[in-house]
Amino acid sequence: KAAIKVVSIIKPLNAYITVTGNRAKEHADNSDSRQNSRCLLGKLDGIPIAIKDNYCTKGHPTTCASKMLSNFIPTYDATVYKRLKDAGTVLIGKTNLDEFAMGSGTIDSYYGPTKNLWNSDLLTKFYVCDNKCTEDCESRSMNENSWHITGGSSGGSAVAVATGSCYAAIGSDTGGSTRNPASYCGLIGLKPTYGLVSRYGLIPLVNSMDVPGILTRNVDDAVLVLNSIAGPDEADSTCRQKDYVPFDVPNAIDISNLRVGIPTEYKERNLNQEVQECWDEVSQYLKEAGATVCPVSMPYTSLSIMCYAVLNRCDVASNLACYDGIEYGYRADEWSSVHESYKKTRSEAFGKVVKDRILVGNYFLLEENYDEYYVKAMKIRRLISEDFDAAWDNNVDVLLTPTTLTEAPKYNDFILMDNQTQCSIQDYCTQPANMAGVPAVNVPIKLSRNGLPLSLQLMGPSFTEERLLTVAKWIE
Ligand code: GLN
C-alpha cells in the first residue's frame, strides 16, 4: 500500500503507464494465508516490482507506449514476469518507454516523456502543493522544460526504482536501454548475456540483441532478481539450455588477480571531461587494490552505431508488420477496403520514429539493397564481436568504459536532435555489447558538479555475470 502511495506521489515524473494497484492489494490481502501455508517463502515474497510496458502481463494492459497497443491486454505472461510472480513479487505497475523501445531518452512515448528526478524541481513542487496537485498545477510543471532526461528506453523503470516506488524494475536492452537510464538515474543496470534470460513475452525490437534488463539500487538486489529470472525456458529457443546456478556476491572481495581492460576506442571525441576523470579515478582505485589495468584496442567499436542502425531497422520492418489492426491492437474507424484499413491503422497509430524506421528497414531489405546493407552490416557485426573475443583471448577479465558520454542532458537540448543523432551519441558505449551478446552492467560512481549521476560500465565474457557483478559490487 505504501508503494502505491509513492507511485501516486511521483506522478509528475510520469514513470508509470499503468499502476496495477489491485494486484498489489490482492497480494497483501493474501499474505496471512501465505505465511501460514507450508510453502517456503523466498526473499522476494511481497516485494513490489515494476515492469517495462513492453512485456506481456496477463490481464494488464501492455502498450509498448504506442497508440497501436493502447487497448491491448495480453492473455499470457512473459516468462520474466511469470518467474517474478512465482517468487512472490507484487507487480506495482507497467513503466513508460520510448515507443516500442526505439529511443534513448524516454521522450518518444504516446503517454508523454518520463522526467529524471535528479536535479528536478518537479518533486519539490509537488510536495509544496501538499500532494494535492490540481490539474492546473500539474500542467504547469509539465511545461517546465528545465528538467533532465532519464535516458532510455527503459526510463520509466529507472525512475520507478530511483524514487523508491519499487524495489526493482525490469527493463529491456537492445542497444543500451537498461544501462543508459541506469547511468542517468544513478542505478545499477544489468544487461545479462544474450540467452541467459528468456525473451518470451518481451515484444521484440531486434530479436538477436534484445535482453531483459534489471534495474536496482545496488548490486545485491540485482543478483537476487537475476537469480529468480535466469535459466532455460522451453518457450524461447534462443535461451541457453544449461541449468542456471544461482549465486551470491560476498561482502569481502579480493580483486588483486583481476585483469581490467581499458578500450582506447571508447574515448570518443564527445566524451565529457568529468566522465573521463571518473573513468581515470576508478582505474586508479582498481590498480591500487592490486588489479592489473591495461589498455586494449577494439578497433571496430565506432562502426557499431551505423551497423546497428541497419540491423535495427530491418528487424523493425519485419517485427512490426504484424500490427495491421486485424487481430489485436488499434484499428482505424473508417475505411473502404482492407488495404485502406491497414494504411489508415498504421498511419494513425505509429509515431514518427517508428514509421521512419519501418520505411528505412523496408528499403534496406529490398532485393537490390539486401547485400549492400543487411549482409554488410552482419559482417561488421561479426568483426565487432571478434574485438571482444580478442580482448578475452588477451586474458582480460572485464572491460571498464564509460556508460554514457555525459551526464543526463536537459530535455530542451536533447529534443533539438533527431532520433538517430540522439541514439548515436547515447548508445556509443553500450551498443557493442549487444552486438557481441556479452553481459554488461552500469555502476553509478558519483555526482557531477551539476548534481547529476556519473556512471561507468563493466563488460565481461558471456555467462560471467558472477565475476562481473562481483567487480561491480567492489566498485559500488
Ligand atoms: N537506442 C537504441 C534504439 O533506439 C537502443 C534501444 C534499446 O536498447 N531498446 O534502437
mmCIF file of N, CA and C and ligand atoms in Angstrom, residues 52 54 97-105 152-154 172-180 205-206 209-211 305 308-309 312-313 316 353 357 419-420 422-424 426-427 430-431 434, ligand 1:
data_model
loop_
_atom_site.group_PDB
_atom_site.id
_atom_site.type_symbol
_atom_site.label_atom_id
_atom_site.label_comp_id
_atom_site.label_asym_id
_atom_site.label_seq_id
_atom_site.Cartn_x
_atom_site.Cartn_y
_atom_site.Cartn_z
ATOM 1 N N LYS A 52 8.678 -2.946 -17.394
ATOM 2 C CA LYS A 52 8.577 -2.096 -18.583
ATOM 3 C C LYS A 52 7.370 -2.543 -19.408
ATOM 4 N N ASN A 54 6.727 -3.191 -22.269
ATOM 5 C CA ASN A 54 6.840 -3.997 -23.496
ATOM 6 C C ASN A 54 6.923 -5.489 -23.153
ATOM 7 N N LEU A 97 8.238 4.025 -21.638
ATOM 8 C CA LEU A 97 9.377 3.758 -22.522
ATOM 9 C C LEU A 97 9.216 4.562 -23.802
ATOM 10 N N ASP A 98 10.258 4.598 -24.606
ATOM 11 C CA ASP A 98 10.101 5.125 -25.960
ATOM 12 C C ASP A 98 9.272 4.105 -26.735
ATOM 13 N N GLU A 99 8.448 4.584 -27.648
ATOM 14 C CA GLU A 99 7.527 3.697 -28.377
ATOM 15 C C GLU A 99 8.269 2.462 -28.921
ATOM 16 N N PHE A 100 7.792 1.306 -28.566
ATOM 17 C CA PHE A 100 8.383 0.014 -28.960
ATOM 18 C C PHE A 100 9.882 -0.058 -28.620
ATOM 19 N N ALA A 101 10.290 0.677 -27.589
ATOM 20 C CA ALA A 101 11.691 0.681 -27.102
ATOM 21 C C ALA A 101 12.664 1.284 -28.105
ATOM 22 N N MET A 102 12.151 2.119 -29.028
ATOM 23 C CA MET A 102 13.023 2.757 -30.019
ATOM 24 C C MET A 102 13.401 4.151 -29.543
ATOM 25 N N GLY A 103 14.536 4.246 -28.877
ATOM 26 C CA GLY A 103 14.968 5.561 -28.429
ATOM 27 C C GLY A 103 15.957 5.439 -27.299
ATOM 28 N N SER A 104 16.403 6.587 -26.808
ATOM 29 C CA SER A 104 17.387 6.569 -25.739
ATOM 30 C C SER A 104 17.130 7.725 -24.767
ATOM 31 N N GLY A 105 15.870 8.141 -24.695
ATOM 32 C CA GLY A 105 15.577 9.251 -23.788
ATOM 33 C C GLY A 105 14.276 9.104 -23.018
ATOM 34 N N GLY A 152 17.099 6.250 -21.930
ATOM 35 C CA GLY A 152 16.053 5.307 -22.336
ATOM 36 C C GLY A 152 16.606 4.149 -23.127
ATOM 37 N N SER A 153 15.715 3.255 -23.502
ATOM 38 C CA SER A 153 14.286 3.488 -23.478
ATOM 39 C C SER A 153 13.591 3.053 -22.191
ATOM 40 N N SER A 154 14.327 2.456 -21.230
ATOM 41 C CA SER A 154 13.667 1.998 -20.004
ATOM 42 C C SER A 154 13.643 3.089 -18.931
ATOM 43 N N SER A 172 14.402 -3.445 -20.752
ATOM 44 C CA SER A 172 14.909 -4.302 -21.828
ATOM 45 C C SER A 172 16.114 -3.583 -22.405
ATOM 46 N N ASP A 173 17.004 -4.345 -23.063
ATOM 47 C CA ASP A 173 18.252 -3.747 -23.532
ATOM 48 C C ASP A 173 18.619 -4.326 -24.895
ATOM 49 N N THR A 174 18.508 -3.498 -25.923
ATOM 50 C CA THR A 174 18.824 -3.919 -27.285
ATOM 51 C C THR A 174 20.082 -3.209 -27.773
ATOM 52 N N GLY A 175 20.281 -1.989 -27.242
ATOM 53 C CA GLY A 175 21.463 -1.218 -27.630
ATOM 54 C C GLY A 175 21.947 -0.379 -26.456
ATOM 55 N N GLY A 176 21.326 -0.584 -25.303
ATOM 56 C CA GLY A 176 21.728 0.192 -24.124
ATOM 57 C C GLY A 176 20.562 0.631 -23.266
ATOM 58 N N SER A 177 19.364 0.214 -23.629
ATOM 59 C CA SER A 177 18.160 0.757 -22.994
ATOM 60 C C SER A 177 18.008 0.524 -21.500
ATOM 61 N N THR A 178 18.758 -0.407 -20.930
ATOM 62 C CA THR A 178 18.730 -0.553 -19.470
ATOM 63 C C THR A 178 19.873 0.240 -18.850
ATOM 64 N N ARG A 179 21.056 0.134 -19.468
ATOM 65 C CA ARG A 179 22.247 0.769 -18.881
ATOM 66 C C ARG A 179 22.207 2.292 -19.002
ATOM 67 N N ASN A 180 21.672 2.793 -20.114
ATOM 68 C CA ASN A 180 21.644 4.240 -20.325
ATOM 69 C C ASN A 180 20.795 4.959 -19.256
ATOM 70 N N LEU A 205 12.253 -6.090 -30.453
ATOM 71 C CA LEU A 205 12.760 -4.954 -31.228
ATOM 72 C C LEU A 205 13.767 -5.535 -32.231
ATOM 73 N N VAL A 206 14.911 -6.021 -31.738
ATOM 74 C CA VAL A 206 15.873 -6.727 -32.595
ATOM 75 C C VAL A 206 16.092 -8.099 -31.944
ATOM 76 N N MET A 209 19.369 -9.313 -30.440
ATOM 77 C CA MET A 209 20.086 -8.447 -29.486
ATOM 78 C C MET A 209 19.275 -8.158 -28.226
ATOM 79 N N ASP A 210 17.948 -8.317 -28.281
ATOM 80 C CA ASP A 210 17.099 -7.992 -27.117
ATOM 81 C C ASP A 210 17.460 -8.856 -25.905
ATOM 82 N N VAL A 211 17.561 -8.221 -24.752
ATOM 83 C CA VAL A 211 17.805 -8.942 -23.498
ATOM 84 C C VAL A 211 16.990 -8.271 -22.396
ATOM 85 N N ILE A 305 27.429 1.723 -34.152
ATOM 86 C CA ILE A 305 26.203 2.517 -34.252
ATOM 87 C C ILE A 305 25.592 2.428 -35.653
ATOM 88 N N TYR A 308 24.332 -1.078 -36.290
ATOM 89 C CA TYR A 308 23.081 -1.281 -35.546
ATOM 90 C C TYR A 308 21.916 -0.586 -36.246
ATOM 91 N N ALA A 309 22.183 0.608 -36.758
ATOM 92 C CA ALA A 309 21.106 1.370 -37.403
ATOM 93 C C ALA A 309 20.506 0.567 -38.556
ATOM 94 N N ASN A 312 18.831 -2.848 -36.893
ATOM 95 C CA ASN A 312 17.631 -2.487 -36.130
ATOM 96 C C ASN A 312 16.457 -2.243 -37.072
ATOM 97 N N ARG A 313 16.691 -1.446 -38.105
ATOM 98 C CA ARG A 313 15.580 -1.079 -38.989
ATOM 99 C C ARG A 313 15.040 -2.291 -39.760
ATOM 100 N N VAL A 316 12.922 -4.115 -37.317
ATOM 101 C CA VAL A 316 11.720 -3.333 -37.021
ATOM 102 C C VAL A 316 10.696 -3.504 -38.153
ATOM 103 N N VAL A 353 8.959 8.230 -35.156
ATOM 104 C CA VAL A 353 10.212 7.461 -35.113
ATOM 105 C C VAL A 353 9.969 6.049 -35.633
ATOM 106 N N ARG A 357 11.531 4.263 -39.084
ATOM 107 C CA ARG A 357 12.361 3.049 -39.050
ATOM 108 C C ARG A 357 11.768 1.950 -39.928
ATOM 109 N N ASN A 419 16.099 11.507 -33.778
ATOM 110 C CA ASN A 419 16.236 10.248 -33.045
ATOM 111 C C ASN A 419 17.552 9.528 -33.364
ATOM 112 N N GLN A 420 17.957 9.508 -34.623
ATOM 113 C CA GLN A 420 19.188 8.796 -34.987
ATOM 114 C C GLN A 420 20.412 9.465 -34.361
ATOM 115 N N GLN A 422 20.383 11.342 -31.628
ATOM 116 C CA GLN A 422 20.307 11.073 -30.187
ATOM 117 C C GLN A 422 20.929 9.716 -29.869
ATOM 118 N N CYS A 423 20.478 8.679 -30.633
ATOM 119 C CA CYS A 423 20.941 7.320 -30.341
ATOM 120 C C CYS A 423 22.428 7.156 -30.620
ATOM 121 N N SER A 424 22.929 7.839 -31.667
ATOM 122 C CA SER A 424 24.343 7.616 -31.971
ATOM 123 C C SER A 424 25.238 8.197 -30.878
ATOM 124 N N GLN A 426 24.036 8.556 -27.516
ATOM 125 C CA GLN A 426 23.684 7.836 -26.282
ATOM 126 C C GLN A 426 24.195 6.402 -26.247
ATOM 127 N N ASP A 427 24.161 5.725 -27.404
ATOM 128 C CA ASP A 427 24.451 4.281 -27.413
ATOM 129 C C ASP A 427 25.901 3.957 -27.762
ATOM 130 N N THR A 430 27.400 1.650 -25.167
ATOM 131 C CA THR A 430 26.603 0.494 -24.738
ATOM 132 C C THR A 430 26.310 -0.478 -25.872
ATOM 133 N N GLN A 431 26.211 0.025 -27.096
ATOM 134 C CA GLN A 431 25.745 -0.774 -28.227
ATOM 135 C C GLN A 431 26.611 -2.006 -28.557
ATOM 136 N N ASN A 434 25.757 -5.446 -27.129
ATOM 137 C CA ASN A 434 24.599 -6.148 -27.706
ATOM 138 C C ASN A 434 24.979 -6.867 -28.999
HETATM 139 N N1 GLN B 1 18.645 3.500 -28.692
HETATM 140 C C1 GLN B 1 18.557 2.258 -29.397
HETATM 141 C C2 GLN B 1 17.366 2.265 -30.330
HETATM 142 O O1 GLN B 1 16.652 3.212 -30.338
HETATM 143 C C3 GLN B 1 18.503 1.094 -28.440
HETATM 144 C C4 GLN B 1 17.195 0.966 -27.750
HETATM 145 C C5 GLN B 1 17.093 -0.224 -26.855
HETATM 146 O O2 GLN B 1 18.083 -0.719 -26.304
HETATM 147 N N2 GLN B 1 15.877 -0.714 -26.728
HETATM 148 O O3 GLN B 1 17.138 1.339 -31.059
#
